[in-house]
Tab-separated table of C-alpha atoms in Angstrom:
chain	number	residue	atom	x	y	z
A	1	UNK	CA	0.023	0.020	-0.030
A	2	UNK	CA	1.114	3.611	-0.553
A	3	UNK	CA	2.278	5.478	2.576
A	4	UNK	CA	1.049	8.788	1.295
A	5	UNK	CA	-1.186	10.400	-1.242
A	6	UNK	CA	1.259	13.206	-1.884
A	7	UNK	CA	2.577	12.958	-5.382
A	8	UNK	CA	6.279	13.737	-6.147
A	9	UNK	CA	5.460	16.747	-8.368
A	10	UNK	CA	8.939	17.432	-9.655
A	11	UNK	CA	10.110	13.955	-10.571
A	12	UNK	CA	9.673	12.638	-14.226
A	13	UNK	CA	10.731	9.486	-15.845
A	14	UNK	CA	14.377	9.109	-16.647
A	15	UNK	CA	15.664	9.445	-20.165
A	16	UNK	CA	15.406	13.213	-20.683
A	17	UNK	CA	13.051	15.576	-22.254
A	18	UNK	CA	9.448	16.385	-21.236
A	19	UNK	CA	7.316	13.328	-21.691
A	20	UNK	CA	3.967	13.703	-23.450
A	21	UNK	CA	0.723	11.699	-22.714
A	22	UNK	CA	-2.509	11.400	-24.554
A	23	UNK	CA	-5.635	10.898	-22.304
A	24	UNK	CA	-8.581	9.499	-24.165
A	25	UNK	CA	-11.824	10.302	-22.379
A	26	UNK	CA	-12.770	13.205	-20.225
A	27	UNK	CA	-14.770	11.521	-17.373
A	28	UNK	CA	-13.782	11.339	-13.698
A	29	UNK	CA	-10.667	9.159	-14.263
A	30	UNK	CA	-9.445	10.943	-17.412
A	31	UNK	CA	-9.871	14.423	-15.888
A	32	UNK	CA	-8.241	13.398	-12.570
A	33	UNK	CA	-5.218	11.780	-14.082
A	34	UNK	CA	-4.777	14.804	-16.360
A	35	UNK	CA	-4.674	17.249	-13.452
A	36	UNK	CA	-2.266	15.101	-11.436
A	37	UNK	CA	0.098	14.597	-14.439
A	38	UNK	CA	0.022	18.305	-15.376
A	39	UNK	CA	0.970	19.203	-11.709
A	40	UNK	CA	4.248	17.081	-12.317
A	41	UNK	CA	5.048	19.117	-15.501
A	42	UNK	CA	4.110	16.422	-17.985
A	43	UNK	CA	2.540	17.605	-21.205
A	44	UNK	CA	-0.960	16.175	-21.520
A	45	UNK	CA	-3.471	16.316	-24.452
A	46	UNK	CA	-6.919	15.163	-23.485
A	47	UNK	CA	-9.597	14.315	-26.093
A	48	UNK	CA	-13.165	13.685	-25.470
A	49	UNK	CA	-15.813	12.332	-27.860
A	50	UNK	CA	-18.692	14.354	-26.508
A	51	UNK	CA	-18.672	18.017	-27.676
A	52	UNK	CA	-20.224	19.157	-24.539
A	53	UNK	CA	-17.778	17.192	-22.318
A	54	UNK	CA	-20.721	15.464	-20.526
A	55	UNK	CA	-21.215	18.586	-18.623
A	56	UNK	CA	-25.107	18.439	-18.419
A	57	UNK	CA	-25.774	14.697	-18.312
A	58	UNK	CA	-26.564	12.453	-15.348
A	59	UNK	CA	-28.721	12.865	-12.271
A	60	UNK	CA	-26.642	12.308	-9.118
A	61	UNK	CA	-23.583	10.501	-7.688
A	62	UNK	CA	-22.728	9.199	-4.308
A	63	UNK	CA	-19.152	9.765	-3.308
A	64	UNK	CA	-17.724	7.933	-0.322
A	65	UNK	CA	-14.667	9.054	1.730
A	66	UNK	CA	-12.125	7.243	-0.448
A	67	UNK	CA	-13.467	9.208	-3.466
A	68	UNK	CA	-13.391	12.479	-1.519
A	69	UNK	CA	-9.771	11.684	-0.448
A	70	UNK	CA	-8.714	11.692	-4.137
A	71	UNK	CA	-10.761	14.849	-4.839
A	72	UNK	CA	-8.925	16.439	-1.995
A	73	UNK	CA	-5.602	15.430	-3.464
A	74	UNK	CA	-6.729	17.160	-6.679
A	75	UNK	CA	-7.341	20.431	-4.736
A	76	UNK	CA	-11.073	20.257	-5.231
A	77	UNK	CA	-12.443	19.315	-1.863
A	78	UNK	CA	-13.603	22.809	-0.934
A	79	UNK	CA	-15.593	23.136	-4.186
A	80	UNK	CA	-16.938	19.689	-3.926
A	81	UNK	CA	-18.009	20.155	-0.276
A	82	UNK	CA	-19.767	23.480	-1.101
A	83	UNK	CA	-21.589	21.854	-3.995
A	84	UNK	CA	-22.732	18.584	-2.386
A	85	UNK	CA	-24.474	17.286	0.662
A	86	UNK	CA	-22.488	15.414	3.319
A	87	UNK	CA	-23.966	12.905	5.684
A	88	UNK	CA	-22.775	9.947	7.800
A	89	UNK	CA	-25.520	7.464	8.028
A	90	UNK	CA	-27.475	4.992	5.798
A	91	UNK	CA	-31.185	4.208	6.388
A	92	UNK	CA	-32.847	0.977	5.557
A	93	UNK	CA	-36.608	1.264	5.174
A	94	UNK	CA	-39.556	-0.998	4.542
A	95	UNK	CA	-41.475	-0.493	1.338
A	96	UNK	CA	-44.125	1.604	3.236
A	97	UNK	CA	-41.271	3.982	4.397
A	98	UNK	CA	-40.924	2.686	7.950
A	99	UNK	CA	-37.322	3.023	8.987
A	100	UNK	CA	-36.011	-0.429	10.006
A	101	UNK	CA	-32.406	0.406	10.722
A	102	UNK	CA	-29.965	3.283	10.646
A	103	UNK	CA	-26.292	2.341	10.286
A	104	UNK	CA	-23.259	4.614	10.734
A	105	UNK	CA	-21.416	4.909	7.419
A	106	UNK	CA	-17.651	3.841	7.554
A	107	UNK	CA	-15.363	6.732	6.847
A	108	UNK	CA	-13.242	5.194	4.130
A	109	UNK	CA	-11.404	8.497	3.490
A	110	UNK	CA	-10.390	9.019	7.164
A	111	UNK	CA	-11.905	10.874	10.077
A	112	UNK	CA	-11.183	14.248	8.585
A	113	UNK	CA	-13.559	13.762	5.628
A	114	UNK	CA	-17.310	12.930	5.673
A	115	UNK	CA	-18.304	9.259	5.261
A	116	UNK	CA	-20.411	10.074	2.284
A	117	UNK	CA	-21.303	13.071	0.171
A	118	UNK	CA	-24.029	13.166	-2.534
A	119	UNK	CA	-23.895	15.701	-5.348
A	120	UNK	CA	-25.398	16.355	-8.752
A	121	UNK	CA	-23.251	14.469	-11.263
A	122	UNK	CA	-23.093	17.461	-13.792
A	123	UNK	CA	-21.802	19.696	-11.010
A	124	UNK	CA	-18.890	17.266	-10.281
A	125	UNK	CA	-18.071	17.088	-13.862
A	126	UNK	CA	-18.099	20.848	-14.183
A	127	UNK	CA	-15.662	21.150	-11.274
A	128	UNK	CA	-13.292	18.525	-12.845
A	129	UNK	CA	-13.605	20.322	-16.193
A	130	UNK	CA	-12.562	23.665	-14.698
A	131	UNK	CA	-9.611	21.927	-12.910
A	132	UNK	CA	-8.453	20.506	-16.310
A	133	UNK	CA	-8.740	23.845	-17.976
A	134	UNK	CA	-6.814	25.551	-15.201
A	135	UNK	CA	-3.982	22.916	-15.211
A	136	UNK	CA	-2.942	23.827	-18.778
A	137	UNK	CA	-3.713	20.487	-20.498
A	138	UNK	CA	-4.528	20.725	-24.300
A	139	UNK	CA	-8.218	19.746	-24.624
A	140	UNK	CA	-10.065	18.804	-27.854
A	141	UNK	CA	-13.721	18.014	-27.680
A	142	UNK	CA	-15.719	16.033	-30.300
A	143	UNK	CA	-12.574	14.106	-30.991
A	144	UNK	CA	-11.720	10.375	-30.970
A	145	UNK	CA	-8.650	8.314	-31.524
A	146	UNK	CA	-9.113	6.465	-34.834
A	147	UNK	CA	-5.878	4.491	-34.887
A	148	UNK	CA	-3.046	3.682	-32.516
A	149	UNK	CA	0.391	2.439	-33.753
A	150	UNK	CA	2.985	1.465	-31.145
A	151	UNK	CA	6.686	0.982	-31.359
A	152	UNK	CA	9.264	0.632	-28.535
A	153	UNK	CA	9.372	4.491	-27.907
A	154	UNK	CA	5.788	5.481	-28.051
A	155	UNK	CA	2.529	5.647	-29.781
A	156	UNK	CA	1.432	7.359	-32.955
A	157	UNK	CA	-2.211	8.336	-33.000
A	158	UNK	CA	-4.562	9.332	-35.872
A	159	UNK	CA	-7.516	11.385	-34.739
A	160	UNK	CA	-11.059	11.561	-36.110
A	161	UNK	CA	-10.477	15.123	-37.532
A	162	UNK	CA	-7.699	13.820	-39.585
A	163	UNK	CA	-4.722	15.159	-37.487
A	164	UNK	CA	-1.964	13.000	-36.030
A	165	UNK	CA	0.049	12.980	-32.867
A	166	UNK	CA	2.998	11.209	-31.282
A	167	UNK	CA	3.041	10.343	-27.524
A	168	UNK	CA	5.248	8.656	-24.966
A	169	UNK	CA	2.080	7.126	-23.473
A	170	UNK	CA	-1.691	6.876	-24.148
A	171	UNK	CA	-4.042	6.457	-21.239
A	172	UNK	CA	-7.502	5.063	-22.232
A	173	UNK	CA	-10.063	6.466	-19.954
A	174	UNK	CA	-12.925	6.083	-22.392
A	175	UNK	CA	-15.325	4.320	-20.288
A	176	UNK	CA	-17.366	1.105	-20.426
A	177	UNK	CA	-17.469	0.679	-24.154
A	178	UNK	CA	-13.728	1.635	-24.435
A	179	UNK	CA	-12.590	1.674	-28.057
A	180	UNK	CA	-9.137	1.931	-26.674
A	181	UNK	CA	-9.470	-1.372	-24.825
A	182	UNK	CA	-10.510	-3.074	-28.113
A	183	UNK	CA	-7.880	-1.331	-30.184
A	184	UNK	CA	-4.977	-2.834	-28.035
A	185	UNK	CA	-6.419	-6.367	-28.251
A	186	UNK	CA	-8.061	-6.832	-24.872
A	187	UNK	CA	-11.220	-8.688	-25.703
A	188	UNK	CA	-12.991	-8.343	-22.340
A	189	UNK	CA	-16.352	-6.730	-22.534
A	190	UNK	CA	-18.922	-5.557	-19.929
A	191	UNK	CA	-21.551	-8.209	-19.067
A	192	UNK	CA	-25.031	-7.360	-17.911
A	193	UNK	CA	-25.862	-8.604	-14.355
A	194	UNK	CA	-29.569	-8.863	-14.978
A	195	UNK	CA	-30.595	-5.637	-13.286
A	196	UNK	CA	-31.304	-2.093	-14.506
A	197	UNK	CA	-31.780	1.291	-12.814
A	198	UNK	CA	-34.120	4.270	-13.278
A	199	UNK	CA	-32.589	7.458	-12.049
A	200	UNK	CA	-33.881	11.027	-11.788
A	201	UNK	CA	-32.938	14.317	-10.143
A	202	UNK	CA	-35.657	15.884	-7.961
A	203	UNK	CA	-36.346	18.427	-5.358
A	204	UNK	CA	-35.240	17.386	-1.828
A	205	UNK	CA	-38.227	16.619	0.404
A	206	UNK	CA	-37.939	18.189	3.788
A	207	UNK	CA	-36.485	15.618	6.137
A	208	UNK	CA	-34.300	13.780	3.624
A	209	UNK	CA	-30.784	13.959	5.081
A	210	UNK	CA	-29.132	10.833	4.130
A	211	UNK	CA	-29.437	7.782	1.725
A	212	UNK	CA	-32.350	5.522	2.423
A	213	UNK	CA	-32.575	2.149	0.806
A	214	UNK	CA	-35.554	-0.215	0.478
A	215	UNK	CA	-34.745	-3.794	-0.569
A	216	UNK	CA	-37.807	-5.431	-1.927
A	217	UNK	CA	-41.318	-4.167	-2.595
A	218	UNK	CA	-42.457	-3.514	-6.169
A	219	UNK	CA	-38.761	-3.396	-7.297
A	220	UNK	CA	-35.489	-4.943	-6.151
A	221	UNK	CA	-34.194	-1.702	-4.592
A	222	UNK	CA	-35.497	1.731	-4.300
A	223	UNK	CA	-33.482	4.636	-2.801
A	224	UNK	CA	-32.705	8.350	-2.810
A	225	UNK	CA	-29.611	10.443	-1.847
A	226	UNK	CA	-29.445	14.106	-1.116
A	227	UNK	CA	-27.239	16.011	-3.551
A	228	UNK	CA	-27.489	19.553	-2.219
A	229	UNK	CA	-29.694	21.564	0.134
A	230	UNK	CA	-32.362	21.583	-2.439
A	231	UNK	CA	-31.964	18.516	-4.574
A	232	UNK	CA	-31.795	14.684	-4.398
A	233	UNK	CA	-31.439	11.920	-6.901
A	234	UNK	CA	-33.876	8.994	-6.688
A	235	UNK	CA	-33.458	5.584	-8.145
A	236	UNK	CA	-35.331	2.306	-8.690
A	237	UNK	CA	-33.681	-0.991	-9.549
A	238	UNK	CA	-35.564	-3.691	-11.404
A	239	UNK	CA	-34.903	-6.561	-13.702
A	240	UNK	CA	-33.296	-5.378	-17.060
A	241	UNK	CA	-35.490	-5.214	-20.101
A	242	UNK	CA	-34.683	-4.730	-23.785
A	243	UNK	CA	-33.983	-1.035	-23.880
A	244	UNK	CA	-35.322	-0.944	-27.485
A	245	UNK	CA	-38.756	-1.848	-26.191
A	246	UNK	CA	-39.022	1.220	-23.980
A	247	UNK	CA	-39.798	4.452	-25.843
A	248	UNK	CA	-37.676	7.293	-24.439
A	249	UNK	CA	-40.845	9.365	-24.299
A	250	UNK	CA	-42.268	6.731	-21.824
A	251	UNK	CA	-39.350	6.879	-19.307
A	252	UNK	CA	-41.128	9.073	-16.796
A	253	UNK	CA	-44.237	6.900	-16.843
A	254	UNK	CA	-41.992	3.743	-16.511
A	255	UNK	CA	-40.099	5.080	-13.552
A	256	UNK	CA	-43.266	6.415	-11.833
A	257	UNK	CA	-44.808	3.010	-12.185
A	258	UNK	CA	-41.716	1.351	-10.734
A	259	UNK	CA	-41.741	3.673	-7.804
A	260	UNK	CA	-45.503	3.956	-7.134
A	261	UNK	CA	-45.793	1.324	-4.454
A	262	UNK	CA	-43.238	2.882	-2.079
A	263	UNK	CA	-44.233	4.936	0.894
A	264	UNK	CA	-42.383	7.438	3.143
A	265	UNK	CA	-40.884	10.218	0.999
A	266	UNK	CA	-41.637	8.479	-2.294
A	267	UNK	CA	-45.091	9.929	-2.958
A	268	UNK	CA	-43.519	13.457	-2.966
A	269	UNK	CA	-40.616	12.231	-5.114
A	270	UNK	CA	-42.932	10.577	-7.631
A	271	UNK	CA	-44.805	13.883	-8.189
A	272	UNK	CA	-41.783	15.198	-9.844
A	273	UNK	CA	-41.122	12.200	-12.170
A	274	UNK	CA	-42.920	13.884	-15.069
A	275	UNK	CA	-40.216	14.677	-17.713
A	276	UNK	CA	-38.858	11.683	-19.597
A	277	UNK	CA	-35.879	13.741	-20.749
A	278	UNK	CA	-34.606	13.923	-17.131
A	279	UNK	CA	-34.992	10.214	-16.449
A	280	UNK	CA	-32.039	7.944	-17.075
A	281	UNK	CA	-32.276	4.180	-17.648
A	282	UNK	CA	-29.172	2.025	-17.724
A	283	UNK	CA	-28.415	-1.603	-17.315
A	284	UNK	CA	-26.027	-2.872	-14.443
A	285	UNK	CA	-22.803	-4.231	-15.958
A	286	UNK	CA	-19.741	-5.905	-14.554
A	287	UNK	CA	-16.128	-5.897	-16.021
A	288	UNK	CA	-12.779	-6.728	-14.622
A	289	UNK	CA	-9.911	-7.003	-17.088
A	290	UNK	CA	-7.588	-9.765	-15.850
A	291	UNK	CA	-3.800	-10.079	-16.262
A	292	UNK	CA	-2.879	-6.534	-16.943
A	293	UNK	CA	-4.448	-3.224	-17.971
A	294	UNK	CA	-1.861	-2.281	-20.525
A	295	UNK	CA	-0.407	-3.354	-23.823
A	296	UNK	CA	2.913	-1.642	-24.528
A	297	UNK	CA	2.609	2.111	-24.187
A	298	UNK	CA	-1.186	2.143	-23.813
A	299	UNK	CA	-2.774	1.699	-20.361
A	300	UNK	CA	-6.448	1.570	-19.202
A	301	UNK	CA	-7.941	3.301	-16.231
A	302	UNK	CA	-11.466	3.548	-14.827
A	303	UNK	CA	-14.440	1.945	-16.418
A	304	UNK	CA	-12.333	0.991	-19.410
A	305	UNK	CA	-10.595	-1.536	-17.110
A	306	UNK	CA	-13.379	-2.335	-14.661
A	307	UNK	CA	-16.977	-1.585	-13.799
A	308	UNK	CA	-19.575	-2.764	-11.296
A	309	UNK	CA	-23.218	-2.084	-10.279
A	310	UNK	CA	-23.695	0.875	-7.996
A	311	UNK	CA	-24.947	-1.264	-5.227
A	312	UNK	CA	-22.175	-0.007	-2.887
A	313	UNK	CA	-21.636	3.284	-4.657
A	314	UNK	CA	-17.924	2.669	-5.449
A	315	UNK	CA	-17.638	2.991	-9.225
A	316	UNK	CA	-16.401	6.603	-9.381
A	317	UNK	CA	-14.139	6.012	-6.376
A	318	UNK	CA	-12.389	3.091	-8.026
A	319	UNK	CA	-11.862	5.253	-11.155
A	320	UNK	CA	-10.517	8.177	-9.203
A	321	UNK	CA	-8.189	5.877	-7.292
A	322	UNK	CA	-6.808	4.472	-10.539
A	323	UNK	CA	-5.879	7.974	-11.671
A	324	UNK	CA	-4.148	8.611	-8.413
A	325	UNK	CA	-2.052	5.468	-8.356
A	326	UNK	CA	-1.190	5.608	-12.037
A	327	UNK	CA	-0.102	9.279	-11.762
A	328	UNK	CA	2.016	8.457	-8.654
A	329	UNK	CA	3.889	5.796	-10.499
A	330	UNK	CA	4.307	7.739	-13.665
A	331	UNK	CA	5.869	10.612	-11.689
A	332	UNK	CA	8.037	8.373	-9.431
A	333	UNK	CA	11.105	8.676	-11.586
A	334	UNK	CA	10.865	5.010	-12.756
A	335	UNK	CA	10.997	4.003	-16.408
A	336	UNK	CA	7.556	3.844	-18.126
A	337	UNK	CA	8.005	0.137	-18.974
A	338	UNK	CA	5.996	-3.175	-18.534
A	339	UNK	CA	7.243	-3.489	-15.003
A	340	UNK	CA	5.718	-0.056	-13.983
A	341	UNK	CA	2.396	-0.816	-15.670
A	342	UNK	CA	2.230	-4.253	-14.075
A	343	UNK	CA	2.899	-2.596	-10.746
A	344	UNK	CA	-0.078	-0.398	-11.328
A	345	UNK	CA	-2.306	-3.346	-12.129
A	346	UNK	CA	-1.102	-5.329	-9.121
A	347	UNK	CA	-1.701	-2.293	-6.818
A	348	UNK	CA	-5.291	-1.998	-8.066
A	349	UNK	CA	-6.578	-5.439	-9.131
A	350	UNK	CA	-7.346	-7.011	-5.619
A	351	UNK	CA	-8.973	-3.941	-4.303
A	352	UNK	CA	-10.994	-3.438	-7.465
A	353	UNK	CA	-12.005	-7.126	-7.529
A	354	UNK	CA	-13.331	-6.894	-4.025
A	355	UNK	CA	-15.572	-4.024	-4.915
A	356	UNK	CA	-16.755	-5.649	-8.212
A	357	UNK	CA	-17.554	-8.913	-6.611
A	358	UNK	CA	-19.294	-7.360	-3.595
A	359	UNK	CA	-21.276	-5.010	-5.723
A	360	UNK	CA	-22.428	-7.871	-8.035
A	361	UNK	CA	-23.213	-10.223	-5.139
A	362	UNK	CA	-25.607	-7.800	-3.471
A	363	UNK	CA	-27.621	-7.666	-6.748
A	364	UNK	CA	-27.357	-11.394	-7.223
A	365	UNK	CA	-28.875	-11.997	-3.767
A	366	UNK	CA	-31.834	-9.905	-4.859
A	367	UNK	CA	-32.174	-11.743	-8.150
A	368	UNK	CA	-32.031	-15.085	-6.447
A	369	UNK	CA	-34.599	-14.089	-3.773
A	370	UNK	CA	-32.206	-14.844	-0.875
A	371	UNK	CA	-33.926	-13.404	2.191
A	372	UNK	CA	-31.213	-14.065	4.806
A	373	UNK	CA	-28.314	-12.510	2.896
A	374	UNK	CA	-25.772	-10.626	4.978
A	375	UNK	CA	-25.766	-7.428	2.975
A	376	UNK	CA	-24.681	-5.244	5.981
A	377	UNK	CA	-21.859	-7.703	6.663
A	378	UNK	CA	-20.632	-7.679	3.139
A	379	UNK	CA	-20.731	-3.907	2.819
A	380	UNK	CA	-19.036	-3.481	6.154
A	381	UNK	CA	-16.151	-5.748	5.215
A	382	UNK	CA	-15.748	-4.076	1.890
A	383	UNK	CA	-15.791	-0.589	3.285
A	384	UNK	CA	-13.344	-1.396	6.121
A	385	UNK	CA	-10.850	-2.660	3.431
A	386	UNK	CA	-11.269	0.634	1.570
A	387	UNK	CA	-10.061	2.554	4.617
A	388	UNK	CA	-6.527	1.541	3.677
A	389	UNK	CA	-4.747	3.808	1.153
A	390	UNK	CA	-4.857	2.561	-2.442
């Protein structure tokens, strides 16, 4: 394990010259690694396929302490804290809204950070975007990498706009459907777990001050998380269906139907599920690339290397930790070789595997109708492990 989260800002790889890196993908992991590498004086180009840099999409996100720890290392904690809603407990409720149990959340980021913070996903993305802009990286939006050609010294890249570039290293941070992963011959693909989730941002009902989860009832899981003083995001998990069979214009009706049978704060939340354009529907997927997360001078981070259902809210945290660990190694003064990239994989894989397997298991218990599953125990063991530095 690392002894410190402080990066050696002035140390570059040996061999002379200023190294250059291409980051493919401007999500959480791509943005984070860009900021950390620029801090060390490395030249970074970041390309993002979406022209709007995903600055407006998504409903909400739950960030636990280990994610907040990385955001603090990025120098963004004050902005994140001011934009989100921090809390330290998790409620378990019956379908009618009766509170069955309130558990103290484990402070995976240490005692000086909140256990959990909810925030609007677009707001987090905008904070990260501003940090990338401020760090001096070159950013090109609406751009993809069409071809990667490697040799012993680096990677030649042809872009979708017809231009070309030459880099010492390429970091694939292009998400679940990563074209970079496929381009370097890694054949692993995300696999659906059998569940899907409806999400929406909504006004915060008075009295909602933490995440509350209901297991069972009309759906497998229903819950909500405060994301600011005025907002929440609400979600309902059900068996996955053919997305093509659900007309986008019917999303609000479908989510309202799925949430209709829940009590407590849900009737007030349901009143605001009216605009299908604000409802998001996605399947739960799992992915864990085994063996290594690199081929030559191309390395994967975040959802390009692994993903899991949001059942313990660790997807973004794992991606941010990837960025931190990879940046630490790249700025350690070591050669950028197979040994370094294998070290990165070995530092990450056991931790990520634990999270992926626990996240999938919680959903599988629901799918299998296991009534005596030790969900609190599994979550507790996983969270205690995450208190250790990555």
